[in-house]
Short mmCIF file of C-alpha atoms in Angstrom, two decimals:
data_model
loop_
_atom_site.label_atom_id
_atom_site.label_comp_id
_atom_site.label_asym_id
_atom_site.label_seq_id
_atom_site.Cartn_x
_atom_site.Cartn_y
_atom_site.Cartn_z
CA UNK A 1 -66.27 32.94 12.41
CA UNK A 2 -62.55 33.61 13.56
CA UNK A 3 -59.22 32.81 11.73
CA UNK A 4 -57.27 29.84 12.27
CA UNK A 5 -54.75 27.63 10.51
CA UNK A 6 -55.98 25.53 7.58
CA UNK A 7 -52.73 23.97 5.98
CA UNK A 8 -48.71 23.71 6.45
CA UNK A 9 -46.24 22.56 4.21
CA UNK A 10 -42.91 22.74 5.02
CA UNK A 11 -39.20 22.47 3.02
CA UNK A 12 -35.88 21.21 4.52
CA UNK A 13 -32.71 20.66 3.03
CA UNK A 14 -31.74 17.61 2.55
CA UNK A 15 -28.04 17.94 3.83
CA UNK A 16 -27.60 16.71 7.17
CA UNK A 17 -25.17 17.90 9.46
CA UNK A 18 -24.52 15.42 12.26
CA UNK A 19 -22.38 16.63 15.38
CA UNK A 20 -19.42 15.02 14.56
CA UNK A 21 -18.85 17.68 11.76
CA UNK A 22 -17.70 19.79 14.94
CA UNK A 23 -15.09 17.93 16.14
CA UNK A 24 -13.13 19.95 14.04
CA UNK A 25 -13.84 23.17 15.82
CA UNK A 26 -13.26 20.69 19.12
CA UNK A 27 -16.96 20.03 20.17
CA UNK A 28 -18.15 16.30 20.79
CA UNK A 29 -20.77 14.66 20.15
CA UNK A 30 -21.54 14.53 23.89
CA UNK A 31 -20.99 17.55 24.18
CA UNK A 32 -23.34 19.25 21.94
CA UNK A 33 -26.20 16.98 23.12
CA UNK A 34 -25.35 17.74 26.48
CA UNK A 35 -25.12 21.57 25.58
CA UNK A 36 -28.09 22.00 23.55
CA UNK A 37 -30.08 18.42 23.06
CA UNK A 38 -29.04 18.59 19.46
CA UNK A 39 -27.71 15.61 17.43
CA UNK A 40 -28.29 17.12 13.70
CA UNK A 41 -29.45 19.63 11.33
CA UNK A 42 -29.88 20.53 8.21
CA UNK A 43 -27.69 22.77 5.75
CA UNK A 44 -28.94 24.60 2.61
CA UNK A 45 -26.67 24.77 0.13
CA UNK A 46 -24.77 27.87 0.40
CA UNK A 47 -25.77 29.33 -3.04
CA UNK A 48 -29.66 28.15 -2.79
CA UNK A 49 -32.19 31.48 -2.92
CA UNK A 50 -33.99 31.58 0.36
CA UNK A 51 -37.05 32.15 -2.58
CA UNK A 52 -36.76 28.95 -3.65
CA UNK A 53 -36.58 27.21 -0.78
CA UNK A 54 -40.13 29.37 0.79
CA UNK A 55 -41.47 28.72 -2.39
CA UNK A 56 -41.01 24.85 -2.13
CA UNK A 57 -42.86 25.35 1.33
CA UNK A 58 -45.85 27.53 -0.16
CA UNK A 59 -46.16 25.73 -3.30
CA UNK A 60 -48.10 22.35 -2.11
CA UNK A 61 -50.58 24.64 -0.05
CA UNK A 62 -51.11 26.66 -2.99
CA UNK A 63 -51.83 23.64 -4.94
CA UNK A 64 -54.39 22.17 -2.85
CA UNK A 65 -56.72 25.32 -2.09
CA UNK A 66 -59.67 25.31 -4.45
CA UNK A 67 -58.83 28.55 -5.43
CA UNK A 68 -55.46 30.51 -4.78
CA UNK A 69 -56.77 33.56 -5.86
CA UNK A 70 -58.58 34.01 -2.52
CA UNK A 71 -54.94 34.50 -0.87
CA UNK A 72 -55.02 38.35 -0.03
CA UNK A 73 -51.52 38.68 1.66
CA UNK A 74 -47.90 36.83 2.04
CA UNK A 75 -46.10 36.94 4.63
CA UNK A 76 -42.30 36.00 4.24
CA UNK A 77 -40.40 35.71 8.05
CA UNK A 78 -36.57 35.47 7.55
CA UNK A 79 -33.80 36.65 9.82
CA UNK A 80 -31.28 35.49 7.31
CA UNK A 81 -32.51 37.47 4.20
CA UNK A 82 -30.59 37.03 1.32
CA UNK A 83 -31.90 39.85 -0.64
CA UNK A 84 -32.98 43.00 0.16
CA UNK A 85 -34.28 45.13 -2.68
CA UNK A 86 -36.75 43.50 -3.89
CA UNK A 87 -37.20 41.86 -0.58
CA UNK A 88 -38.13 38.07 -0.73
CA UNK A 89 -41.91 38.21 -0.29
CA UNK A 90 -42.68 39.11 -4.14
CA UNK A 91 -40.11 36.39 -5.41
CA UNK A 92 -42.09 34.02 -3.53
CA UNK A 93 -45.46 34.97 -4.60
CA UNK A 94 -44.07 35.00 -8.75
CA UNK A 95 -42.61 31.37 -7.92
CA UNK A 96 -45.99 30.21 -6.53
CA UNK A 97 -48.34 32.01 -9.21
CA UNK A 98 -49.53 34.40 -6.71
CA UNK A 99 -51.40 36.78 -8.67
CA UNK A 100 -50.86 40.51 -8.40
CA UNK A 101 -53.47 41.61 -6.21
CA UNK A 102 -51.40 39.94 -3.30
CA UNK A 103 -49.95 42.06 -0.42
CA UNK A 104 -46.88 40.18 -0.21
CA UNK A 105 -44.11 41.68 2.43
CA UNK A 106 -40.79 40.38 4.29
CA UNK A 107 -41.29 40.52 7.87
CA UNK A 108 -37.94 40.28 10.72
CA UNK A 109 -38.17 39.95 14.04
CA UNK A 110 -35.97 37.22 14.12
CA UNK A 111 -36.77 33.74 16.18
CA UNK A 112 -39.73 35.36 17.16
CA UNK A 113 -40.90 36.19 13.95
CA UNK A 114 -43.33 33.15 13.18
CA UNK A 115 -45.38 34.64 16.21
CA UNK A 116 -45.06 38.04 15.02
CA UNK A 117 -46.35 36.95 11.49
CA UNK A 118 -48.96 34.39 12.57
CA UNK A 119 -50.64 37.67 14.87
CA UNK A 120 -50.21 39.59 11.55
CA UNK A 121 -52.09 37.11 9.28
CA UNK A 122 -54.84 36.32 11.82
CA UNK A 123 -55.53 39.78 12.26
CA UNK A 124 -55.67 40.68 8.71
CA UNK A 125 -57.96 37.80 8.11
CA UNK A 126 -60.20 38.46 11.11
CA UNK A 127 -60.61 42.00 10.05
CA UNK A 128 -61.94 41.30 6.41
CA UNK A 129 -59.04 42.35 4.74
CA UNK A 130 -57.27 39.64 2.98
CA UNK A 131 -59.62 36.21 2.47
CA UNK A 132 -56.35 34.19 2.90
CA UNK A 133 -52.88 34.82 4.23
CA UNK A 134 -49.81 32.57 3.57
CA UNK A 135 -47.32 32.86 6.82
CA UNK A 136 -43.71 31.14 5.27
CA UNK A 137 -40.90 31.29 7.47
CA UNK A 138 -37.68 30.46 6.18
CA UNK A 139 -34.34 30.91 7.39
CA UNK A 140 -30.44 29.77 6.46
CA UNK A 141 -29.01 30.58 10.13
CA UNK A 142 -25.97 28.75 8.61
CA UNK A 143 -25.41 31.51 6.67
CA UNK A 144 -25.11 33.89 9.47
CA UNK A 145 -23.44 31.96 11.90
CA UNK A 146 -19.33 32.04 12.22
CA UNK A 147 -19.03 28.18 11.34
CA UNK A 148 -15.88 27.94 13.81
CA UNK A 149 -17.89 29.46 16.59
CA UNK A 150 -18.43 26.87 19.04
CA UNK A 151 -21.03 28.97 20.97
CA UNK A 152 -23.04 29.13 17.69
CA UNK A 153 -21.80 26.95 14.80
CA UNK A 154 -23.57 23.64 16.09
CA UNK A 155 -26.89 25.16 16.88
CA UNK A 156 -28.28 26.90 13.92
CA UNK A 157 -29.93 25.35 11.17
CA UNK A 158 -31.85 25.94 8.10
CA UNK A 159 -35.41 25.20 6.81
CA UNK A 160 -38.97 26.48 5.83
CA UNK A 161 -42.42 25.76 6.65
CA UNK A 162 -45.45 27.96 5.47
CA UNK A 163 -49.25 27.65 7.08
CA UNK A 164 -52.18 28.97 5.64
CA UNK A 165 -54.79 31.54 7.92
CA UNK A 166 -57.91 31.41 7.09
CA UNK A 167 -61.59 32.20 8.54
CA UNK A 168 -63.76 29.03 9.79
CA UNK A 169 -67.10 29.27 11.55
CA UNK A 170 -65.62 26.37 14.14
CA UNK A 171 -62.71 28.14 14.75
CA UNK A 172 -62.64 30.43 17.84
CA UNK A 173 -60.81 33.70 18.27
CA UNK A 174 -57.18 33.86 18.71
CA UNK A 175 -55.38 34.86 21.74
CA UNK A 176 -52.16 36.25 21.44
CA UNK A 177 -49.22 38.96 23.81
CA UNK A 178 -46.42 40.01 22.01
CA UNK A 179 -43.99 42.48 22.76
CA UNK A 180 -40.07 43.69 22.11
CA UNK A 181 -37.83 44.94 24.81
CA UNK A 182 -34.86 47.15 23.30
CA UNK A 183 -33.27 47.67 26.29
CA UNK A 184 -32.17 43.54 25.99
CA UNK A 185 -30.68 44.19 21.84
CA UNK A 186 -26.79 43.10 22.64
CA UNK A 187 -28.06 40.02 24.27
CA UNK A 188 -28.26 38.87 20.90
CA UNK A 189 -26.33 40.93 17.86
CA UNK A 190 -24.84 39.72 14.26
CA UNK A 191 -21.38 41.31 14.62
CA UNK A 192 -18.58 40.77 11.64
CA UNK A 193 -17.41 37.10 13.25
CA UNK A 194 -21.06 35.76 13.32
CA UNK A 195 -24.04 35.82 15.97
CA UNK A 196 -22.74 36.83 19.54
CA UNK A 197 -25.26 35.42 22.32
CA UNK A 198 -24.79 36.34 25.56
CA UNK A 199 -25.93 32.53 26.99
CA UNK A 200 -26.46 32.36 29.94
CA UNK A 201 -28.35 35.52 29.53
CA UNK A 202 -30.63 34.08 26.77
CA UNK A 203 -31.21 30.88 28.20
CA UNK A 204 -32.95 32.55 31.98
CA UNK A 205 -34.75 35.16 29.70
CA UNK A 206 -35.90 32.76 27.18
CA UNK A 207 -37.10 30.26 29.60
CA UNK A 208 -39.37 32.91 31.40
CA UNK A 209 -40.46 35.29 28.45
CA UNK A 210 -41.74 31.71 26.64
CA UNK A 211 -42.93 30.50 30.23
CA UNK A 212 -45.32 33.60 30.72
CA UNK A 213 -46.26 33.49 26.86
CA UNK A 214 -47.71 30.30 27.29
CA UNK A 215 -49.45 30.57 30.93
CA UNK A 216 -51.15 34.02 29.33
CA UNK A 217 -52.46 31.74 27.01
CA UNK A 218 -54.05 29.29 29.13
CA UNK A 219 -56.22 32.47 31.09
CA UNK A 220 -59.03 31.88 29.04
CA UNK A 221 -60.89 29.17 26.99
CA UNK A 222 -60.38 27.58 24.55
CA UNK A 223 -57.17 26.94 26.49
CA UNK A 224 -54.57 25.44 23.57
CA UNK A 225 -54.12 21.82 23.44
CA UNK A 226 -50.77 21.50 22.76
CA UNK A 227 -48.26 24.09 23.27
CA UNK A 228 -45.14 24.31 20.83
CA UNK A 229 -41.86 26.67 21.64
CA UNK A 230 -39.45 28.37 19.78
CA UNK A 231 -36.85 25.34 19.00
CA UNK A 232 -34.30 27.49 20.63
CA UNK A 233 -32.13 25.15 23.11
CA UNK A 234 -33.17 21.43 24.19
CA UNK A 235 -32.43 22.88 27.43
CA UNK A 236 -34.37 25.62 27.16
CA UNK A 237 -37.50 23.85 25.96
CA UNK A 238 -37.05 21.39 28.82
CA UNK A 239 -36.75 24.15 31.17
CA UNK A 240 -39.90 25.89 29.93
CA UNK A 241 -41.66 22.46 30.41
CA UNK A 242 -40.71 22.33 33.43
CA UNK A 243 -41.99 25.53 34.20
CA UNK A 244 -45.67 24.85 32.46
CA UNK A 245 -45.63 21.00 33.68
CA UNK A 246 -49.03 21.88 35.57
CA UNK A 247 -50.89 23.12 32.09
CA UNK A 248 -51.47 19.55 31.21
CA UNK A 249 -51.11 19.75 27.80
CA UNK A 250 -48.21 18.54 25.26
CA UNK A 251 -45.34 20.17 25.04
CA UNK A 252 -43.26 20.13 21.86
CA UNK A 253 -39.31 19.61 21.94
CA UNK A 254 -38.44 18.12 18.45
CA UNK A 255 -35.20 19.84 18.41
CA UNK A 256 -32.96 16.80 18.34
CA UNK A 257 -32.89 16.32 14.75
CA UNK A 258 -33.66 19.52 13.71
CA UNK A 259 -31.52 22.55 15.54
CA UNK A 260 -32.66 26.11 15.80
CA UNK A 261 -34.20 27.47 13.10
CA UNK A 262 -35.07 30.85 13.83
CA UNK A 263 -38.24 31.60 13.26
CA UNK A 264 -38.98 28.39 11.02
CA UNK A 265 -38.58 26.43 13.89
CA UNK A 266 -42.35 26.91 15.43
CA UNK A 267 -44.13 25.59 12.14
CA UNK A 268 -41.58 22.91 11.36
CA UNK A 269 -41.48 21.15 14.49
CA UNK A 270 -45.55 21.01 14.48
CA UNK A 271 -45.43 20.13 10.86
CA UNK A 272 -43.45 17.28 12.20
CA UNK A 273 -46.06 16.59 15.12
CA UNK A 274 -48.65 16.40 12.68
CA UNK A 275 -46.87 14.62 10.67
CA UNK A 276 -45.68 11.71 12.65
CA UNK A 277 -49.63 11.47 14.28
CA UNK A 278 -48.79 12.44 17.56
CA UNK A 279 -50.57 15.65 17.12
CA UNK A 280 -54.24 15.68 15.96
CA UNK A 281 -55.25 17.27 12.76
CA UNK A 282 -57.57 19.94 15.33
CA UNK A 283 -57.19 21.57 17.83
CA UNK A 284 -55.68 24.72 19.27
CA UNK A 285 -51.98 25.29 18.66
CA UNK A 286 -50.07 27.38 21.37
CA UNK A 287 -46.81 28.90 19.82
CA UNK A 288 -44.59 30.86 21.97
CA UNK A 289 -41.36 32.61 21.38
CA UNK A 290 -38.27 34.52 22.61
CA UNK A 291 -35.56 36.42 20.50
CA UNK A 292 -33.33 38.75 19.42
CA UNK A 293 -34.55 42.51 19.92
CA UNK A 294 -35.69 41.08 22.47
CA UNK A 295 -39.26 40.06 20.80
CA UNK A 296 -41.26 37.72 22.76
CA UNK A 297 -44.50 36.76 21.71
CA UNK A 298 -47.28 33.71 22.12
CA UNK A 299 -50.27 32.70 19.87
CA UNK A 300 -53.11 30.33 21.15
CA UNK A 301 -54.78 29.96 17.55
CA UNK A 302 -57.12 27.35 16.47
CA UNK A 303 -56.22 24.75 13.75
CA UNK A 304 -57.95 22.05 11.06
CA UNK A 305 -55.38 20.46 8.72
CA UNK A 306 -57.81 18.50 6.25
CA UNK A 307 -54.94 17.77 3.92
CA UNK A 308 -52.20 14.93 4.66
CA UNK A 309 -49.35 16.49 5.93
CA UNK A 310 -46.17 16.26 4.07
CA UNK A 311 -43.17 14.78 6.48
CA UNK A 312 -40.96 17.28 6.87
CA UNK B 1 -28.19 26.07 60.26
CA UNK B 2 -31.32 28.13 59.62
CA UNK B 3 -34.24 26.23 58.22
CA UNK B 4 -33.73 29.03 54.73
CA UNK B 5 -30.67 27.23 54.74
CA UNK B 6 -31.46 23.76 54.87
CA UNK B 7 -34.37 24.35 52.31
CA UNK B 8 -31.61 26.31 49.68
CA UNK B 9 -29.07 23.31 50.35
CA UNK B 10 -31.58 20.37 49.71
CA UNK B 11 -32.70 22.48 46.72
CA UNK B 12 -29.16 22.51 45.30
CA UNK B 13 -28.43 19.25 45.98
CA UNK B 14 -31.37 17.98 43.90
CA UNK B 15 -30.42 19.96 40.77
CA UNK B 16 -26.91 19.05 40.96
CA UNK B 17 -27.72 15.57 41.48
CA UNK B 18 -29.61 15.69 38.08
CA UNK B 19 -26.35 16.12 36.21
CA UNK B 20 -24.90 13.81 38.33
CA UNK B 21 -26.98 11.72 40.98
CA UNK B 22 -23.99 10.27 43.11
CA UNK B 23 -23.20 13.93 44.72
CA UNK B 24 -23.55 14.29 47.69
CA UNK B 25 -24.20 17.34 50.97
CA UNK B 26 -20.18 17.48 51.36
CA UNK B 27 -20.03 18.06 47.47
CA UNK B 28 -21.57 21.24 48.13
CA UNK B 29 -18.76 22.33 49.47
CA UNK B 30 -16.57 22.17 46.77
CA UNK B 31 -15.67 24.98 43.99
CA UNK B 32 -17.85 25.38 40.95
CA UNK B 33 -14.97 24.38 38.77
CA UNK B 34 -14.22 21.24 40.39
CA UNK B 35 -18.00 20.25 39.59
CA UNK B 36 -18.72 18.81 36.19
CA UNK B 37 -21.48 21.54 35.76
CA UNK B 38 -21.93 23.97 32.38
CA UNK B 39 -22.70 27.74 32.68
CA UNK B 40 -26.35 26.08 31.94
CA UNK B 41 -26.35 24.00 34.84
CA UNK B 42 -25.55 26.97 36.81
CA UNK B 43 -28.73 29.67 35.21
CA UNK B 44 -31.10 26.12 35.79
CA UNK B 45 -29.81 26.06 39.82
CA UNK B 46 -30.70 29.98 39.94
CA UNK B 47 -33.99 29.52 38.40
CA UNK B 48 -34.74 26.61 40.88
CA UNK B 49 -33.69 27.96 43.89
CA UNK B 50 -35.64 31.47 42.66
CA UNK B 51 -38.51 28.77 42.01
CA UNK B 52 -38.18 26.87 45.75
CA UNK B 53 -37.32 30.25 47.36
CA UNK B 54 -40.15 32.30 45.60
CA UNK B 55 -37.52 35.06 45.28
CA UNK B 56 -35.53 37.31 42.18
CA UNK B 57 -31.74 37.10 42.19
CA UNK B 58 -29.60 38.86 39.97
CA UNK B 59 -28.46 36.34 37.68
CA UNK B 60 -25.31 38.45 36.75
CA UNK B 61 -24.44 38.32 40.01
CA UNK B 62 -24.91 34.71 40.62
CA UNK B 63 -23.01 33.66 37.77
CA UNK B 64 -20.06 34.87 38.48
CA UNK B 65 -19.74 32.77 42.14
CA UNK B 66 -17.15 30.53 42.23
CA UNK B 67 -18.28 28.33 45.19
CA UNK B 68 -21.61 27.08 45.61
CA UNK B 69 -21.64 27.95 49.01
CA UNK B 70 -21.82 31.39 47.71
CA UNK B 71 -24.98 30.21 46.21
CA UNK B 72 -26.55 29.22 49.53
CA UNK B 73 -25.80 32.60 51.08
CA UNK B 74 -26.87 34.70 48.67
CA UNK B 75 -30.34 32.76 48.28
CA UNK B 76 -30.65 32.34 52.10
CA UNK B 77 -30.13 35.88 52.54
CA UNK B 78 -32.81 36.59 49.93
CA UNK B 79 -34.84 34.59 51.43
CA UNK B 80 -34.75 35.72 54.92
CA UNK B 81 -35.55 39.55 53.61
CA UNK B 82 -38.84 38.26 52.21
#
């Protein structure tokens, strides 16, 4: 008996930003595609609660378990927090009827932090001590961005996606390596004009923290069956599967229509996977991830989706 | 030409030929600038020629080259210390 993923829902706006918004700040179409593989994303509205929008991710898996009362522990992820005190986790749980007996907390470690929360959740439920976690990510990077930044304004995007952990006696144990190096913080910082990246940076350490994350993962069996990356960079995913060609297995770059969205970016773009069939509804998911702090992380977990996923 | 050389040259010709395929050996010659190549294009070369090379360069150091000849002799010169 080991914890694995169950369900995912996920919630995107439905405003979508296609790259010739930009040309205003003078980027091309060509340009961004060439820059980052993106073509569009997708706005929230600029006065939406982040609540809301995790709560329209939780709510359908909430709906569909037998009984929602056996959800011991939320887990909110957001790097764009739009609330502090109370923090987002115990809006969430009141909008989905989570009862009181939930431990329901925000969690940050920006794009890194669906990793971060996934090791959280499976660990909790693997010890005993919740019978299901909810893991929501959900992030408004549109928000934090300078929208005249043409480093930044074109990449970022918004969205949510939630997964439920639970034990299974199929399921076998998860794998994970995680770790922050805060030596590396100004490679990425929020400064009073928006997000500051340090690029070229970002791009060689992303490409090998994410690379190493995902051969760790393949050391021992179950070895994951398809491996999905933080939806950072198209370049930067194609670089990392370039780098992890000789795994054999899938490698997920759904970033085209979706940009970066932090740390929502793992579960939505194998919500989409799913989604579209080219994923099975088993099998063992291997999410890596690189970000600001720098936290770097990777999760080979095992997964049975036995309700329809909802197209993202 | 030393056979470190030859191997960082037909290394760099490759990547640059994925941005654009009709370059050729005498286009390594030329100044970064003049290349259509993004500060990505030039982070992807480093990791490839670390990658062929089996070496670490300093990629603070590497981006700041304005020739790509610059890039040979740094890698070759990496090379030949291993």
């Amino acid at each position: 008996m080991s914890a694995g993923i169950t369900d995912i829902a996920v919630a995107k706006p439905r405003e979508v930003i296609e790259n010739d918004h930009f040309t205003s700040i003078g980027l091309t179409d060509e340009w961004i595609r060439r820059r980052s593989g993106i073509a569009a994303r997708s706005w929230l509205p600029d006065k939406t609660p982040l609540a809301e929008v995790a709560a329209e991710a939780c709510a359908p898996i909430v709906t569909r378990m037998p009984d929602p009362s056996s959800i011991g522990a939320l887990i909110v992820i957001s790097t764009s927090i739009d609330r502090r005190v109370p923090g987002l986790a115990p809006d969430v749980a009141e909008r989905t009827c989570l009862g009181p007996g939930v431990l329901a907390f925000d969690l940050n470690a920006a794009c890194c932090g669906f990793v971060y929360g996934l090791v959280t959740a499976l660990s909790l439920c693997d010890a005993g001590r919740a019978g299901s976690v909810l893991v929501c990510s959900v992030e408004a990077m549109s928000r934090l961005v300078n929208r005249a930044d043409r480093q930044t304004a074109c990449i970022f995007a918004d969205g949510s996606a939630a997964v439920l952990v639970e034990n299974r006696p199929e399921f076998s144990a998860f794998r994970h390596t995680a770790g922050c190096d805060g030596t590396q913080q100004a490679l990425m910082r929020e400064e009073a004009g928006g997000i500051r990246l340090d690029g070229m940076q970002v791009f060689d350490r992303a490409v090998r923290r994410m690379s190493e994350s995902a051969r760790y993962l393949f050391d021992s069996d179950p070895a994951p069956t398809v491996v999905v990356g933080h939806q950072a960079n198209g370049r930067i995913l194609e670089q990392v599967r370039a780098f992890t060609a000789d795994l054999g297995v899938p490698f997920v770059n759904r970033i085209e229509r979706s940009g970066n969205t932090s740390s929502a970016s793992i579960p939505l773009a194998f919500a989409e996977e799913l989604a579209g069939g080219t994923l099975p509804t088993a099998g063992r998911l291997g999410a890596v991830a690189y970000g600001a702090g720098e936290a770097w992380g990777g999760v080979a977990v095992d997964y049975r989706i036995t309700d329809d996923v909802i197209a993202p | 030409m030393s056979s470190f050389e030859s191997l960082v040259r037909e290394a760099m010709l490759s990547q640059l030929r994925r941005r654009d395929p009709s370059l050729g050996p005498a286009d390594l010659d030329r100044p970064v600038a003049d290349l259509d190549l993004d500060s990505l294009d030039l982070v992807e070369l480093h990791q490839r020629l670390e990658t062929e090379l089996k070496v670490k360069g300093d990629l603070r150091e590497t981006a700041g080259f304005a020739f790509l000849e610059d890039f040979s002799t740094y890698f070759t010169k990496l090379a030949s210390r291993e």
